XYZ file of C-alpha atoms in Angstrom:
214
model
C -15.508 12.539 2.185
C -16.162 9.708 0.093
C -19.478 7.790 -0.949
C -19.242 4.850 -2.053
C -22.220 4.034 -4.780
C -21.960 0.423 -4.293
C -26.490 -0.206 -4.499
C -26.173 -2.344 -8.087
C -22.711 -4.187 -6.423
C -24.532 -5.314 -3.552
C -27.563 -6.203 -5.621
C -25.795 -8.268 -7.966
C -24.012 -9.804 -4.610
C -27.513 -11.470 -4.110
C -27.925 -12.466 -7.392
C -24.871 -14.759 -7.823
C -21.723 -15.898 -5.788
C -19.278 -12.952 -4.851
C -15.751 -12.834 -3.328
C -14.581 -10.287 -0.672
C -12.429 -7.389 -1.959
C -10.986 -4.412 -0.749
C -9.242 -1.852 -2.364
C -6.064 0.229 -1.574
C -4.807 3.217 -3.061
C -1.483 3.572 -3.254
C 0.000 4.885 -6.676
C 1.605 8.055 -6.267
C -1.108 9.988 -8.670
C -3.652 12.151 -8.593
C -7.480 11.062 -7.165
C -9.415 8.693 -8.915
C -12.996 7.206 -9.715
C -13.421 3.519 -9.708
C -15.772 1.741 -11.377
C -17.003 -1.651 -11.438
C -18.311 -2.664 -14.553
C -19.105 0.839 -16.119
C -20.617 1.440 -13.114
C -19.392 4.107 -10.398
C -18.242 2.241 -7.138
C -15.432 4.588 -5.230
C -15.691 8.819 -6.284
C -13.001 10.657 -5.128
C -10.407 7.405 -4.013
C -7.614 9.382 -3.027
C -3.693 8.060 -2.641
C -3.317 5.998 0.582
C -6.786 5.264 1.115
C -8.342 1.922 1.838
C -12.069 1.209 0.859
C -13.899 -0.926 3.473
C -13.680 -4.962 2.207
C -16.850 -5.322 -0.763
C -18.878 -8.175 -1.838
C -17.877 -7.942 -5.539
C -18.849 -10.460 -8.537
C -16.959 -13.195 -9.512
C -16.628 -11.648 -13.182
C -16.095 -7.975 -13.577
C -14.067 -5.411 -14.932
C -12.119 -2.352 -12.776
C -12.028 0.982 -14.669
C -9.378 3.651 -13.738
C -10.461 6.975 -14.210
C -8.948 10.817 -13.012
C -11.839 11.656 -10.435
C -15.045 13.095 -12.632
C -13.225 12.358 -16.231
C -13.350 9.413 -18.368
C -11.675 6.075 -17.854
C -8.192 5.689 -18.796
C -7.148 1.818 -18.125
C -9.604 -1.480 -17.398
C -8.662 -4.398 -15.668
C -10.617 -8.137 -15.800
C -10.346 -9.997 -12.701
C -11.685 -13.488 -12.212
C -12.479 -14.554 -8.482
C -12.738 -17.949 -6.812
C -16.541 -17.820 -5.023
C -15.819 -17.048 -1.257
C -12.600 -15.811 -2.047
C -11.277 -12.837 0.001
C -8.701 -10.638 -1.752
C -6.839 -7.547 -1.396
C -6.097 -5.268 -4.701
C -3.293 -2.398 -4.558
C -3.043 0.631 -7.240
C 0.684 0.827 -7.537
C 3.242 1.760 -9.326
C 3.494 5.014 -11.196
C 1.182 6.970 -14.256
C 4.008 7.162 -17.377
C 6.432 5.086 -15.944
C 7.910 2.618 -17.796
C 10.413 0.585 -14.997
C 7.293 0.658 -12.646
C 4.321 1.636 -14.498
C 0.493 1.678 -13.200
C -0.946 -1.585 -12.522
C -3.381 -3.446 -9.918
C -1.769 -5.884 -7.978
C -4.263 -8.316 -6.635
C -3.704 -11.389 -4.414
C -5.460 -13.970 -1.976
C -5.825 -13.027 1.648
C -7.715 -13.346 5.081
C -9.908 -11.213 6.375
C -9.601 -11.216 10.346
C -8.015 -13.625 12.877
C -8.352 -16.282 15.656
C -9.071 -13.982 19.335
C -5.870 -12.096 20.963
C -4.340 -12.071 17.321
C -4.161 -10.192 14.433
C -3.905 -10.872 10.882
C -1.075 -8.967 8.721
C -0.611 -9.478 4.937
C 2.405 -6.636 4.048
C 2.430 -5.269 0.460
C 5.959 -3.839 -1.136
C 5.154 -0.677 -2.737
C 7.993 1.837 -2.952
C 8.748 1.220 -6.316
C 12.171 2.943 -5.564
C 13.335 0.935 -2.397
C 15.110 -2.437 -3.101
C 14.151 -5.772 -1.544
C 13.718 -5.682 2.251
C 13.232 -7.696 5.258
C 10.341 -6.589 7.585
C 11.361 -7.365 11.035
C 8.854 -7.025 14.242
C 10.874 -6.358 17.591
C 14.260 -6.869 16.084
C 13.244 -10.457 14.724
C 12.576 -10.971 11.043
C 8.799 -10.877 10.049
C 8.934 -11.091 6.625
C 12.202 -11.695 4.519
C 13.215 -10.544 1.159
C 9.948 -8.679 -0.027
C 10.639 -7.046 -3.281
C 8.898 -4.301 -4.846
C 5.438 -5.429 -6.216
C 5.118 -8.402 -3.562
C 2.578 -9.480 -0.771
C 4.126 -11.195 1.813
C 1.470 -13.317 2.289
C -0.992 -13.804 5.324
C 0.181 -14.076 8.892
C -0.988 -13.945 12.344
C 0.981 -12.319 15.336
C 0.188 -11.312 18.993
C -1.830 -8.561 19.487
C 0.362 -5.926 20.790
C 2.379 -3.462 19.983
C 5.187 -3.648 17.744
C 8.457 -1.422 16.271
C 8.186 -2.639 12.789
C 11.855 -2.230 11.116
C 12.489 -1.988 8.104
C 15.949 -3.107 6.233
C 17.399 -4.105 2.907
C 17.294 -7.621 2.811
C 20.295 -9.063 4.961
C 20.875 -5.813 6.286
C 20.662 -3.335 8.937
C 17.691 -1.813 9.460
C 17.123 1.702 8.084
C 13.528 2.922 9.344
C 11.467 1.714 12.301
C 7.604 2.584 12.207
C 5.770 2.103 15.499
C 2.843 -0.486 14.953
C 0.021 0.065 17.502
C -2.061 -3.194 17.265
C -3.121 -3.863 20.522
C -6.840 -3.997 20.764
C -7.002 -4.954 16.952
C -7.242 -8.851 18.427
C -9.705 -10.685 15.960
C -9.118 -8.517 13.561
C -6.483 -7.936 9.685
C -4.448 -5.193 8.267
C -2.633 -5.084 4.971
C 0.420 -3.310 5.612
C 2.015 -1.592 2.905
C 4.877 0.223 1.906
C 4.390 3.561 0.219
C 6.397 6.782 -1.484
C 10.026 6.871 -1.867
C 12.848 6.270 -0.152
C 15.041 8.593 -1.659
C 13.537 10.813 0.167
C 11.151 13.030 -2.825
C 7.458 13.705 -2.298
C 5.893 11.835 -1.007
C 8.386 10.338 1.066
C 8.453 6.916 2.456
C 6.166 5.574 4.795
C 4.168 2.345 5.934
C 0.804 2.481 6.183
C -2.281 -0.179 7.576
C -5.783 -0.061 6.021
C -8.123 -2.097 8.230
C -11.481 -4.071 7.021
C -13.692 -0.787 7.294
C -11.423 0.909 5.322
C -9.220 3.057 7.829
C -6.039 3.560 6.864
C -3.127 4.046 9.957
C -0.307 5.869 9.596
């Protein structure tokens, strides 16, 4: 189970502005520590898992480390205060056509009643551009590898979320189970690889407290 030693984030929360952040897991590598700062915020952050959304500073550093060894790869970020953000370990350790990285972007946390927020993340770094379609009607069009779609609101409902290369037929439907999610946000992302090796493709949904749908 993870803990999440987050005491001197929410402290320094108090202390100055913050921005709302949550973080995704989904490189194809082994488990990982995260810190903020130098200081331990996520042990044990294993691949497609979502931590609940944080209150971070507006100025800090991310550290990358193999859970209970020493950091291997820091990343600065600079937030707007109020901000709310989503950031994605992708790509792969060693790899140099889609190597390890944080991709970061803006977002929105929750939605007006009877919808839900969606903000869809392209991370199989082997698939090729796709459109995202939601009942047979295009959602999202031409997302290539390393994108966020961007924030938008549908009906809450359920959906059969297809998935195609862009301006084709679809090639993998997902059922999306979002009624009684009204008021609420996902980011959706795309994870593993298409050809079909381990782990093999999938889309997955981390909501604000951090649980991650198949």
């Amino acid at each position: 189970m993870k803990k999440y030693n987050i005491i001197m984030i929410v402290m320094m929360s108090f202390l100055f502005s913050s921005a709302s952040v949550q973080i995704i897991h989904n490189s194809a590598s082994p488990t990982v520590d995260i810190y903020i700062d130098d200081a331990l915020a996520v042990a044990g952050f294993e691949y497609r898992t979502a931590t609940a959304v944080l209150d971070l500073p507006l100025e800090f550093i991310v550290g990358i480390a193999p859970a209970g060894d020493d950091i291997i790869a820091e990343f600065p970020f600079s937030l707007e205060d109020g901000g709310e953000y989503v950031v994605v370990a992708t790509g792969l350790l060693g790899n140099d056509i889609t190597p390890f990285g944080l991709a970061a972007a803006g977002t929105t946390f929750g939605a007006d009643e009877g919808l839900v927020g969606l903000n869809v993340y392209h991370g199989s770094t082997d698939a090729p551009g796709v459109d995202i379609l939601a009942d047979g009607n295009v959602l999202v069009p031409d997302l290539m590898y390393g994108e966020f779609s961007g924030y938008v609101a549908v009906a809450e409902m359920d959906y059969t979320i297809g998935i195609a290369p862009t301006g084709g037929n679809v090639i993998a439907e997902f059922v999306a189970p979002l009624t009684g999610l009204g008021g609420n946000s996902a980011i959706v992302f795309a994870s593993g690889f298409l050809s079909g090796d381990d782990p093999a493709f999938g889309l997955f949904a981390a909501l604000e407290d951090g649980t991650v749908l198949t």
